[in-house]
Coordinates of C-alpha atoms and ligand atoms in Angstrom, one line a residue:
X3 CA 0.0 0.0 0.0
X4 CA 2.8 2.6 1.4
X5 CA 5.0 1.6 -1.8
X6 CA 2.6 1.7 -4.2
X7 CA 1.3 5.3 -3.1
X8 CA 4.6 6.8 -3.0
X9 CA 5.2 5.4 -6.4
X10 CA 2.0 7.3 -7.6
X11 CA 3.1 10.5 -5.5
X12 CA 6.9 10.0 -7.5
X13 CA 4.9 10.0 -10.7
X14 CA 2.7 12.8 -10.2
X15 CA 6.2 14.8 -8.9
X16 CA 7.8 13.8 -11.7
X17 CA 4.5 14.7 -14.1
X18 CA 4.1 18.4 -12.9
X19 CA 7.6 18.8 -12.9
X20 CA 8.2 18.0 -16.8
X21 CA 5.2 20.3 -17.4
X22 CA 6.4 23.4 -15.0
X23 CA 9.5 23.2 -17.3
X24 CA 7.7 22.9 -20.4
X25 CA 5.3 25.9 -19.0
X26 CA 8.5 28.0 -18.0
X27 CA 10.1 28.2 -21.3
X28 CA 6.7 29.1 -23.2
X29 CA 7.0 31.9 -20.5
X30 CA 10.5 32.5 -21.4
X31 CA 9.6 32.8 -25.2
X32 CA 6.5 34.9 -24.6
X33 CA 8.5 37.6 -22.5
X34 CA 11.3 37.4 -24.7
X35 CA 9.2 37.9 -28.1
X36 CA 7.6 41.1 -26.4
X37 CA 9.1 44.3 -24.8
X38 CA 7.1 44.3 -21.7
X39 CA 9.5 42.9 -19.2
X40 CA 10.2 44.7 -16.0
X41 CA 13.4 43.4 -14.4
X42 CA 14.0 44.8 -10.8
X43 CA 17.9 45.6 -11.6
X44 CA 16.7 48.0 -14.2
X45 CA 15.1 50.0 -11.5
X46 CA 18.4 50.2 -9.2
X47 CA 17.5 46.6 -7.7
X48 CA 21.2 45.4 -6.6
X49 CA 20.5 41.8 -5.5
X50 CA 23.2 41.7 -2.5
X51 CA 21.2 40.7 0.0
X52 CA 22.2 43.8 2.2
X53 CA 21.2 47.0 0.0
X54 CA 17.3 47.9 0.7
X55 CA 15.9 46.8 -2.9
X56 CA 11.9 47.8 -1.5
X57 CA 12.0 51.0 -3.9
X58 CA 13.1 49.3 -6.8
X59 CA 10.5 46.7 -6.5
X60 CA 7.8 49.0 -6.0
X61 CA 8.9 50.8 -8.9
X62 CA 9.0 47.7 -11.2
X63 CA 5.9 46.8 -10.1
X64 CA 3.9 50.0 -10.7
X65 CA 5.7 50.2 -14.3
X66 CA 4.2 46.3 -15.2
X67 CA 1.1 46.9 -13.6
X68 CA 0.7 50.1 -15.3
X69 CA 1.7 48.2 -18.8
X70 CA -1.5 48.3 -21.6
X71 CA 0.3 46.3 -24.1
X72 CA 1.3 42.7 -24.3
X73 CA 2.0 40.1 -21.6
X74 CA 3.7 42.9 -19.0
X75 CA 6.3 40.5 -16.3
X76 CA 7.7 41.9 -13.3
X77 CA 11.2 40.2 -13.6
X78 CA 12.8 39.1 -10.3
X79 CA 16.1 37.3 -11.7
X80 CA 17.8 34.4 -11.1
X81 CA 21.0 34.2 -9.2
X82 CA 20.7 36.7 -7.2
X83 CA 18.9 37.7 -3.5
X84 CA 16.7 40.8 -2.8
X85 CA 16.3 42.5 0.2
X86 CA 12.8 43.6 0.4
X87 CA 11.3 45.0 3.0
X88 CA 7.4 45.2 3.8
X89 CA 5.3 46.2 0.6
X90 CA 2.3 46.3 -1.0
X91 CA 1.9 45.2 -4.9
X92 CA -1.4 46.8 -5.5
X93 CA -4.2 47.0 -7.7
X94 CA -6.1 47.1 -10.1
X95 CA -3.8 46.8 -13.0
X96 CA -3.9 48.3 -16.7
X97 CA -3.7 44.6 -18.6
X98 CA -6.0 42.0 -17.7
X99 CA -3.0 39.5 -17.2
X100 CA 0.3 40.6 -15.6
X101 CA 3.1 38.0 -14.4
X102 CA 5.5 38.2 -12.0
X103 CA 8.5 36.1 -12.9
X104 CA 10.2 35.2 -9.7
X105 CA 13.5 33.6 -10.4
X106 CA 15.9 34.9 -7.6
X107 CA 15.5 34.8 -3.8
X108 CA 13.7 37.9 -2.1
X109 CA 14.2 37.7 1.7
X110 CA 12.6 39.7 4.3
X111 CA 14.5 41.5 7.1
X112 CA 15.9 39.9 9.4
X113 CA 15.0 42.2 12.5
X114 CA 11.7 43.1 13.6
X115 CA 12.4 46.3 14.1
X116 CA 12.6 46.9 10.1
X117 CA 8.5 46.6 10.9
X118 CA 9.0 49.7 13.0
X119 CA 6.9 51.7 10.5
X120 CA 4.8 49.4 8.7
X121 CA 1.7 47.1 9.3
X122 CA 2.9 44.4 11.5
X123 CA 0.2 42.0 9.5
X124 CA 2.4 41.1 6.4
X125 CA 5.6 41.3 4.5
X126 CA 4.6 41.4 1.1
X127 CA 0.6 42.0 0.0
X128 CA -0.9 41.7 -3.2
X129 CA -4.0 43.6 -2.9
X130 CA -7.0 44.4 -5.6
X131 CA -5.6 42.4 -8.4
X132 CA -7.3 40.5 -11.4
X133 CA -5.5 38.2 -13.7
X134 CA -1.9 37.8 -11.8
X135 CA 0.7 34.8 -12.3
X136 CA 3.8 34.3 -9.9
X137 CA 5.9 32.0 -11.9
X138 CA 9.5 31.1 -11.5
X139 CA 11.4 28.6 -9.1
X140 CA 12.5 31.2 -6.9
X141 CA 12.4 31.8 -3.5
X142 CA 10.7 33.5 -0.5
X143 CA 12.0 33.9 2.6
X144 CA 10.2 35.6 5.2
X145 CA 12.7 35.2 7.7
X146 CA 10.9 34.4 10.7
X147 CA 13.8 33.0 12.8
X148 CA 14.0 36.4 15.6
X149 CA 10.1 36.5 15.5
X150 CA 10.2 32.9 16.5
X151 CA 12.4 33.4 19.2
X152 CA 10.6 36.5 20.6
X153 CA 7.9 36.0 23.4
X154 CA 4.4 34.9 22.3
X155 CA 3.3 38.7 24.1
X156 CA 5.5 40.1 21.5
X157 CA 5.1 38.1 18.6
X158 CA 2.4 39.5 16.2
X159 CA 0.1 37.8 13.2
X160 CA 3.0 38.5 10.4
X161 CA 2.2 36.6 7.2
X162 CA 5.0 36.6 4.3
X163 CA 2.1 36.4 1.6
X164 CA -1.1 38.0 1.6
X165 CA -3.5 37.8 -1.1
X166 CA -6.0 40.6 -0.6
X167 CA -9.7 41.1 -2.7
X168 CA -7.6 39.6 -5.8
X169 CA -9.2 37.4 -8.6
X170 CA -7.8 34.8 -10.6
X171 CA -4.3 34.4 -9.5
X172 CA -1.9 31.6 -10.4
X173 CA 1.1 30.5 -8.2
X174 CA 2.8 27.8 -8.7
X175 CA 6.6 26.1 -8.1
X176 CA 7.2 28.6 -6.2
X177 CA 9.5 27.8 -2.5
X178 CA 8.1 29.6 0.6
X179 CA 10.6 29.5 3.7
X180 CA 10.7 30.5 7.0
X181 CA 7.5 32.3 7.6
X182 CA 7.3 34.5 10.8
X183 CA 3.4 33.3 11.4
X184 CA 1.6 32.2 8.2
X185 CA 3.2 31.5 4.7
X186 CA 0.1 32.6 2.9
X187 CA -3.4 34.5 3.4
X188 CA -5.7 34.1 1.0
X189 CA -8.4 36.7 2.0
X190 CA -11.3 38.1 0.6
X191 CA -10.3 36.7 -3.2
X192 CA -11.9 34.3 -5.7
X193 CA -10.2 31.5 -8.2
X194 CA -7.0 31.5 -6.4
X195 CA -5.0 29.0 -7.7
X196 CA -1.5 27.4 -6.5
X197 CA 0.5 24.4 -7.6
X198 CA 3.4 23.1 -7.2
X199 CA 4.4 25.1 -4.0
X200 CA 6.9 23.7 -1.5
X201 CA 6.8 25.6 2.0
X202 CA 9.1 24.8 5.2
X203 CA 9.8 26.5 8.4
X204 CA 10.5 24.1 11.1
X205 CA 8.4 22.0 13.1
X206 CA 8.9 24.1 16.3
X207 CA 8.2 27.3 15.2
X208 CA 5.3 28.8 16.1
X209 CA 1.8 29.4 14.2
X210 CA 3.7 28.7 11.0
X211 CA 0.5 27.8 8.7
X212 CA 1.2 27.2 5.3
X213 CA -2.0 28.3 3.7
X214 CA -4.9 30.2 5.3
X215 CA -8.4 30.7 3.2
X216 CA -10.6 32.9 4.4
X217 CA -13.6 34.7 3.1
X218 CA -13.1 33.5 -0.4
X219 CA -14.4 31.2 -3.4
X220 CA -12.8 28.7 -5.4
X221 CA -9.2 28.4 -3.9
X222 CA -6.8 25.4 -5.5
X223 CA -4.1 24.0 -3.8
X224 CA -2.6 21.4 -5.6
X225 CA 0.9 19.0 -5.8
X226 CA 2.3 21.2 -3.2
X227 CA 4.3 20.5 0.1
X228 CA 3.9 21.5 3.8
X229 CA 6.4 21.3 6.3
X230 CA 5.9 23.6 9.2
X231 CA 5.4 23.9 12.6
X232 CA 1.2 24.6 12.8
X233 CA -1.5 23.7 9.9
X234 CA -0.7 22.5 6.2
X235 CA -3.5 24.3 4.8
X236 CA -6.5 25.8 7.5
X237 CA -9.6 26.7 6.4
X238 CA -11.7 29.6 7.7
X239 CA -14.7 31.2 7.8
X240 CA -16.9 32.7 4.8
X241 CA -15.2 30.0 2.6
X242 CA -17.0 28.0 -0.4
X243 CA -15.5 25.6 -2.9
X244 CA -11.9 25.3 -2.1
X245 CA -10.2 22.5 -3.1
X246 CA -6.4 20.7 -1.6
X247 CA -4.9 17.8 -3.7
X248 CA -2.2 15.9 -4.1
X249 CA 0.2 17.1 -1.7
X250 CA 2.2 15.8 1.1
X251 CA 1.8 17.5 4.5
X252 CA 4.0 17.1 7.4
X253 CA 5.5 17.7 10.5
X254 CA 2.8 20.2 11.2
X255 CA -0.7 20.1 12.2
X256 CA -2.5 18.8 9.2
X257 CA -5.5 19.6 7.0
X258 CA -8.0 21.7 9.2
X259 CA -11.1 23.2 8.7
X260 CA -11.6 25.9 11.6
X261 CA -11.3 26.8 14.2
X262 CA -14.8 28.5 13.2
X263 CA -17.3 30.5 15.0
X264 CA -15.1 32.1 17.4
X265 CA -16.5 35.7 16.5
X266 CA -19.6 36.0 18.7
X267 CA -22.4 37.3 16.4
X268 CA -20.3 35.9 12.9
X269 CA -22.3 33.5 10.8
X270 CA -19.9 30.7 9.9
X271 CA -20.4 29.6 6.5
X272 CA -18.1 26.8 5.0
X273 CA -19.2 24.6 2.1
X274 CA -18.0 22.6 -0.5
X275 CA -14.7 21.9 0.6
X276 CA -12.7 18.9 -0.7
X277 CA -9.3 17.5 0.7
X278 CA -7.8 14.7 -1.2
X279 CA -5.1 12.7 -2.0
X280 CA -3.1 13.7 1.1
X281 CA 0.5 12.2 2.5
X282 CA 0.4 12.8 6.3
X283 CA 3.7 12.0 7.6
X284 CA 3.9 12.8 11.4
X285 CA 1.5 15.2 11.8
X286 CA -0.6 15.7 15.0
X287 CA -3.8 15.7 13.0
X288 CA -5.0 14.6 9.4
X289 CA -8.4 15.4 8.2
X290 CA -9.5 17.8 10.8
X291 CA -13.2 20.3 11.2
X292 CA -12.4 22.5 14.7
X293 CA -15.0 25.1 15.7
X294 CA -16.0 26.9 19.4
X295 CA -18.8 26.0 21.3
X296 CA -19.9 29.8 20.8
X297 CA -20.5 30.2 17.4
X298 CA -23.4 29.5 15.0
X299 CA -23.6 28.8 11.3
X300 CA -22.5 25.6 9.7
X301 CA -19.9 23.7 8.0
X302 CA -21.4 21.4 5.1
X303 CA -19.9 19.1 2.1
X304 CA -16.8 18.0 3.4
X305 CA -15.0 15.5 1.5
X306 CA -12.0 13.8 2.9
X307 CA -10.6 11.0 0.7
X308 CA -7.4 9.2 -0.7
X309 CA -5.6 10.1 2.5
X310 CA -3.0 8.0 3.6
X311 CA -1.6 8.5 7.4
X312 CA 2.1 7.7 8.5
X313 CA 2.5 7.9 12.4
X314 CA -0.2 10.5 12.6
X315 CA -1.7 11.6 16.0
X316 CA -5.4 12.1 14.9
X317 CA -6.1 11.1 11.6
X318 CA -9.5 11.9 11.6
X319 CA -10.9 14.0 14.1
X320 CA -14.0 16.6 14.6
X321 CA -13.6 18.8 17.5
X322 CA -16.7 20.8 18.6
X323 CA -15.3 22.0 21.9
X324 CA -12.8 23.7 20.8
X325 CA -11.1 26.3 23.1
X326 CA -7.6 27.9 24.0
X327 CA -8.1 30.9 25.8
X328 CA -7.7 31.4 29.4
X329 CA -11.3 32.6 30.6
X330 CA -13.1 29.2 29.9
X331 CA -15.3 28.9 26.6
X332 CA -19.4 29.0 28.2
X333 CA -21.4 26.4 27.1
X334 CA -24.3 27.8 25.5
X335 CA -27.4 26.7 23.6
X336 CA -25.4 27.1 20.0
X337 CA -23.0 25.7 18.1
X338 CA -21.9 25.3 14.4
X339 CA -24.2 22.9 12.7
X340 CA -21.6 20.1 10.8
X341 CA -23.5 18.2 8.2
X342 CA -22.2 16.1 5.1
X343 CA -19.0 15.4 5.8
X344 CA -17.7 12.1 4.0
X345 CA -14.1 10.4 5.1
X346 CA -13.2 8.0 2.4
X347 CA -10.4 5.7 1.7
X348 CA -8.3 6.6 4.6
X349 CA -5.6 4.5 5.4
X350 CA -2.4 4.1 7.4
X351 CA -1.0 4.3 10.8
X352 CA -1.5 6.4 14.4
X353 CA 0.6 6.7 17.3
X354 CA -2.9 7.1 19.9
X355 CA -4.3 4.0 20.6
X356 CA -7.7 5.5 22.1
X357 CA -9.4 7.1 19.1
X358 CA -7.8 7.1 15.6
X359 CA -11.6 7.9 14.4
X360 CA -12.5 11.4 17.4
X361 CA -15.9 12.7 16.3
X362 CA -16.7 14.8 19.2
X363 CA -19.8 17.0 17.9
X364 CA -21.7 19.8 19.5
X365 CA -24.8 18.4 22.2
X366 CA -26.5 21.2 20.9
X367 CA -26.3 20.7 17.4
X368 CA -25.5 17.3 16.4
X369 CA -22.9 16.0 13.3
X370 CA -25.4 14.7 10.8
X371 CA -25.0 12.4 7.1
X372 CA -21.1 11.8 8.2
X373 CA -19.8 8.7 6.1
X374 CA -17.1 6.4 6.7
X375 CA -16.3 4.2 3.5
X376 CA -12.9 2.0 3.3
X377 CA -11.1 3.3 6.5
X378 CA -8.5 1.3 7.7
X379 CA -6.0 2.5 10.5
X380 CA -3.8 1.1 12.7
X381 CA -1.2 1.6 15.4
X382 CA 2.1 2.5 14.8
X383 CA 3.4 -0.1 17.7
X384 CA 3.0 -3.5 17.4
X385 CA 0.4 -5.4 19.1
X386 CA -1.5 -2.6 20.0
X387 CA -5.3 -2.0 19.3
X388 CA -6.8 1.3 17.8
X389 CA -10.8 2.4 18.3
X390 CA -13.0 5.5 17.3
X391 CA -14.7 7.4 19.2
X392 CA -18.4 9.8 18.4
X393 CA -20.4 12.2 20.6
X394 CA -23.2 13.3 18.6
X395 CA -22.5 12.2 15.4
X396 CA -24.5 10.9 12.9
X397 CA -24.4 8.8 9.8
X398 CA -23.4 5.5 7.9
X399 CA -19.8 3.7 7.7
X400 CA -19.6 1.1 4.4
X401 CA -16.7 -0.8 2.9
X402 CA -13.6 -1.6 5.2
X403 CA -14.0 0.0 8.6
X404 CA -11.0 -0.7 11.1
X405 CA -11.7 0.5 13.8
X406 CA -15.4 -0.2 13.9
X407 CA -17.2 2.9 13.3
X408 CA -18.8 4.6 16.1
X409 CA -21.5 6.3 14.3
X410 CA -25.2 6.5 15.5
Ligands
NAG502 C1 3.8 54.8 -11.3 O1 3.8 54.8 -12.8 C2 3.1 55.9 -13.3 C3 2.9 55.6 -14.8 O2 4.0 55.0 -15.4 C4 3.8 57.1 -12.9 O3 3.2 58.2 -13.5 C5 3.9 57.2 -11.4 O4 4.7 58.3 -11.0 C6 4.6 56.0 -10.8 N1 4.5 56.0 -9.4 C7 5.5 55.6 -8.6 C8 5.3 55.7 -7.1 O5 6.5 55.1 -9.1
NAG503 C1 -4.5 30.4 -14.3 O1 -4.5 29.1 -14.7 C2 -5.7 28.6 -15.3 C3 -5.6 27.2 -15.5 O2 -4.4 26.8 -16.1 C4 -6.1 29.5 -16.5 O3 -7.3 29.0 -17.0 C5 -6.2 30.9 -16.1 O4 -6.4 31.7 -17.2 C6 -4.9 31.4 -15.4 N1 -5.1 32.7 -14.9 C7 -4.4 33.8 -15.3 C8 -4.6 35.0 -14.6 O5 -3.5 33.7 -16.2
NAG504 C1 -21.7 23.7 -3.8 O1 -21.6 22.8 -4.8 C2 -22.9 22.5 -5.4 C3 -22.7 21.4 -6.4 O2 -21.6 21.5 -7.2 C4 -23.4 23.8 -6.1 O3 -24.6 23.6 -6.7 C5 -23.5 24.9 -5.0 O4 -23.9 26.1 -5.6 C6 -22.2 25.1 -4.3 N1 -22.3 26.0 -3.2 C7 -21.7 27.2 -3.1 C8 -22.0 28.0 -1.9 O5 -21.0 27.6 -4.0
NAG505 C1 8.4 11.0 6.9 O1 9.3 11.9 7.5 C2 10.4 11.3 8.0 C3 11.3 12.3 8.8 O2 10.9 13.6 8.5 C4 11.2 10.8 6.8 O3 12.4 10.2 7.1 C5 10.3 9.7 6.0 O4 10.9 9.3 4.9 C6 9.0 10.3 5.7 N1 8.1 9.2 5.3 C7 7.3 9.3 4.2 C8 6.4 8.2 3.9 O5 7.3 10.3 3.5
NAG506 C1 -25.2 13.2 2.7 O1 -23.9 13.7 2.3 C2 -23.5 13.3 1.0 C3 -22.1 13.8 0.8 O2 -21.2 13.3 1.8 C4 -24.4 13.9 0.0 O3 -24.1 13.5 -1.3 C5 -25.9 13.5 0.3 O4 -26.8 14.2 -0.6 C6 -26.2 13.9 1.7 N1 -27.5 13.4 2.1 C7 -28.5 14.2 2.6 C8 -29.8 13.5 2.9 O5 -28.3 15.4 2.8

């Protein structure tokens, strides 16, 4: 089972590779045939990794993004590493299609005092922009390392990417490192595509996420890879038809949908969301829907499916009572309403004995239409048994189903 998987997931590397080469120099030929090319060094970008390159940038960027004919690229070359330091690419744009090409490294300051006078929420946005591509095998790097090491009273929601009210954006093999909180906000935008992205931080750093969705439609993530010390890719609230295949996940925290509902008042609305052919390798959770006892709205059509576990803590788990803050969470007569959530072909191993399958669900508003098809886990030690475990949760289990299912 674990060969044959990896095999397929070797394939498929293999597959979008050949094609992000074969995509890259049709790129190549298309900026090279027209004059619309913006490279950074061109507008005093010097590429040392020490001199402040944040004007040049800016100006490169208003130049493409100003562009009305052709294909207009933002080049960001190859060989070379730009010291950037918080900015905003913003919108809207002249063209209906501009590209940045990033080839080289951009890295963010390394002391948080360089955030002295700028929004503490984000290194680089892209903000109120329709028809962008960031192309390139080149590299981010947030450098999160002092931001990790500062207090948690200190350390605030910084995000190396943030995609703001944008529309139909393509990003793909693209390597995202060392995130100070978040790799990438997707926020408020529609048809958001990535592929082929490969983000790392370490496994102990804090609140690293690699992707976060929230308030937007139609999001891809596909053949990408997560190693980082909180969620692969978390979904939030206000989110519909978002989609995560093919990639490998782990350490971190695994796929999550939530934590929801913890605005008081906020309607949480999540639907159509489908997670598929997922690697877990070490995570503390795989397929995961968190929301507070406090909020209201629901989560509906989930899929979960072709997920294959490899010492994973909880591979599939619901948590309705979630809460981390120090004045306890009140019980109260709502909750978010989960309904339509299928789980199939799951397979692999945990490292908890007690509850590989943990559907805790809301007393006040049960988990309804939950499916279990062809689910097969086991423990990671030898000789060691593995059960599920439901609280208000409703629905059918079919196929393969080890452990038993616990459904009502
Ligand atoms: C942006 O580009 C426009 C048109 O090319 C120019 O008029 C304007 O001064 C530029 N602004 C900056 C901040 O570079
Ligand atoms: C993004 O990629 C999709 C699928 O390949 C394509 O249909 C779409 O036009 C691209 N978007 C832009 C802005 O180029
Ligand atoms: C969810 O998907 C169904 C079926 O594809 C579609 O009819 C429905 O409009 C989608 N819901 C939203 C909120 O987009
Ligand atoms: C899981 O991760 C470990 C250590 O990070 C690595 O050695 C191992 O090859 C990975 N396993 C799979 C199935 O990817
Ligand atoms: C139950 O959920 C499945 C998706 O998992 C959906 O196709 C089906 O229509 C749902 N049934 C009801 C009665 O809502």
């Amino acid at each position: 089972m674990l060969n044959s998987s990896m095999d397929f997931f070797a394939r498929i590397c293999i597959l979008s590779c050949l094609f992000s080469m074969i995509s890259f120099q049709l790129i190549n030929k298309i900026h090279a045939s027209q004059n619309n090319a913006f490279n950074v060094q061109d507008y005093g970008a010097v590429g040392n990794g020490k001199s402040d390159d944040s004007t040049a940038f800016l100006k490169a960027w208003n130049e493409t993004c100003s562009a009305t004919t052709g294909t207009p690229t933002m080049i960001i070359p190859k060989g070379k590493t730009f010291l950037v330091h918080a900015i905003d690419f913003l919108g809207p744009c002249k063209s209906t299609t501009v590209y940045v090409q990033l080839s080289g490294t951009v890295k963010a300051p390394e002391d948080p005092s360089a955030w002295k006078d700028h929004d503490v929420a984000k290194w680089l946005g892209f903000e109120g922009i329709k028809g962008l591509n960031i192309v390139g095998f080149g590299q981010l790097d947030g450098s999160g390392q002092k931001w990790w090491d500062q207090s948690c009273r200190y350390r605030p929601g910084l995000k190396a990417l943030v995609f703001r009210e944008c529309k139909s954006v393509n990003m793909s093999n693209i390597f995202l490192v060392s995130s100070p909180k978040t790799h990438i906000h997707v926020m408020s935008s529609q048809y958001v595509y990535f592929k082929s992205l490969v983000i790392r931080s370490p496994e102990t750093s804090p609140n690293t996420d690699g992707i976060h969705i929230s308030d937007s439609d139609n999001v891809w993530v596909q053949a990408s890879t997560f190693e980082s010390g909180d969620d692969c890719v978390s979904i939030g609230e206000s989110t519909t038809n978002i989609h995560v295949g093919y990639c490998n996940c782990g350490p971190g925290h695994g796929m999550s949908i939530g934590s929801l509902g913890r605005t008081n008042g906020k309607e949480v609305h999540v639907e159509n969301i489908t997670i598929k052919h997922i690697q877990f390798n070490q995570t503390t959770n795989g397929g995961r829907i968190k929301t507070w006892q406090t909020g209201t709205g629901q989560v509906r059509n989930v899929e979960f499916s072709n997920l294959q576990f490899t010492k994973v803590k909880n591979p599939l788990i619901i948590d309705q009572y979630y809460c981390d803050v120090a004045n306890p969470c009140k019980a109260t007569k709502t909750g978010v309403k989960i309904s339509n959530v299928r789980y199939m072909k799951a397979f692999g191993t945990t490292t908890t004995p007690v509850a590989a399958i943990n559907l805790e669900c809301s007393e006040n508003v049960p988990c309804t239409n939950i499916t279990l098809e062809d689910v097969k886990l086991e423990s990671a030690f030898p000789n060691t048994e593995v059960t599920s475990s439901c609280n208000n949760a409703f629905g059918y289990a079919k196929g393969i189903m080890e452990p038993k299912s616990c459904l009502k």
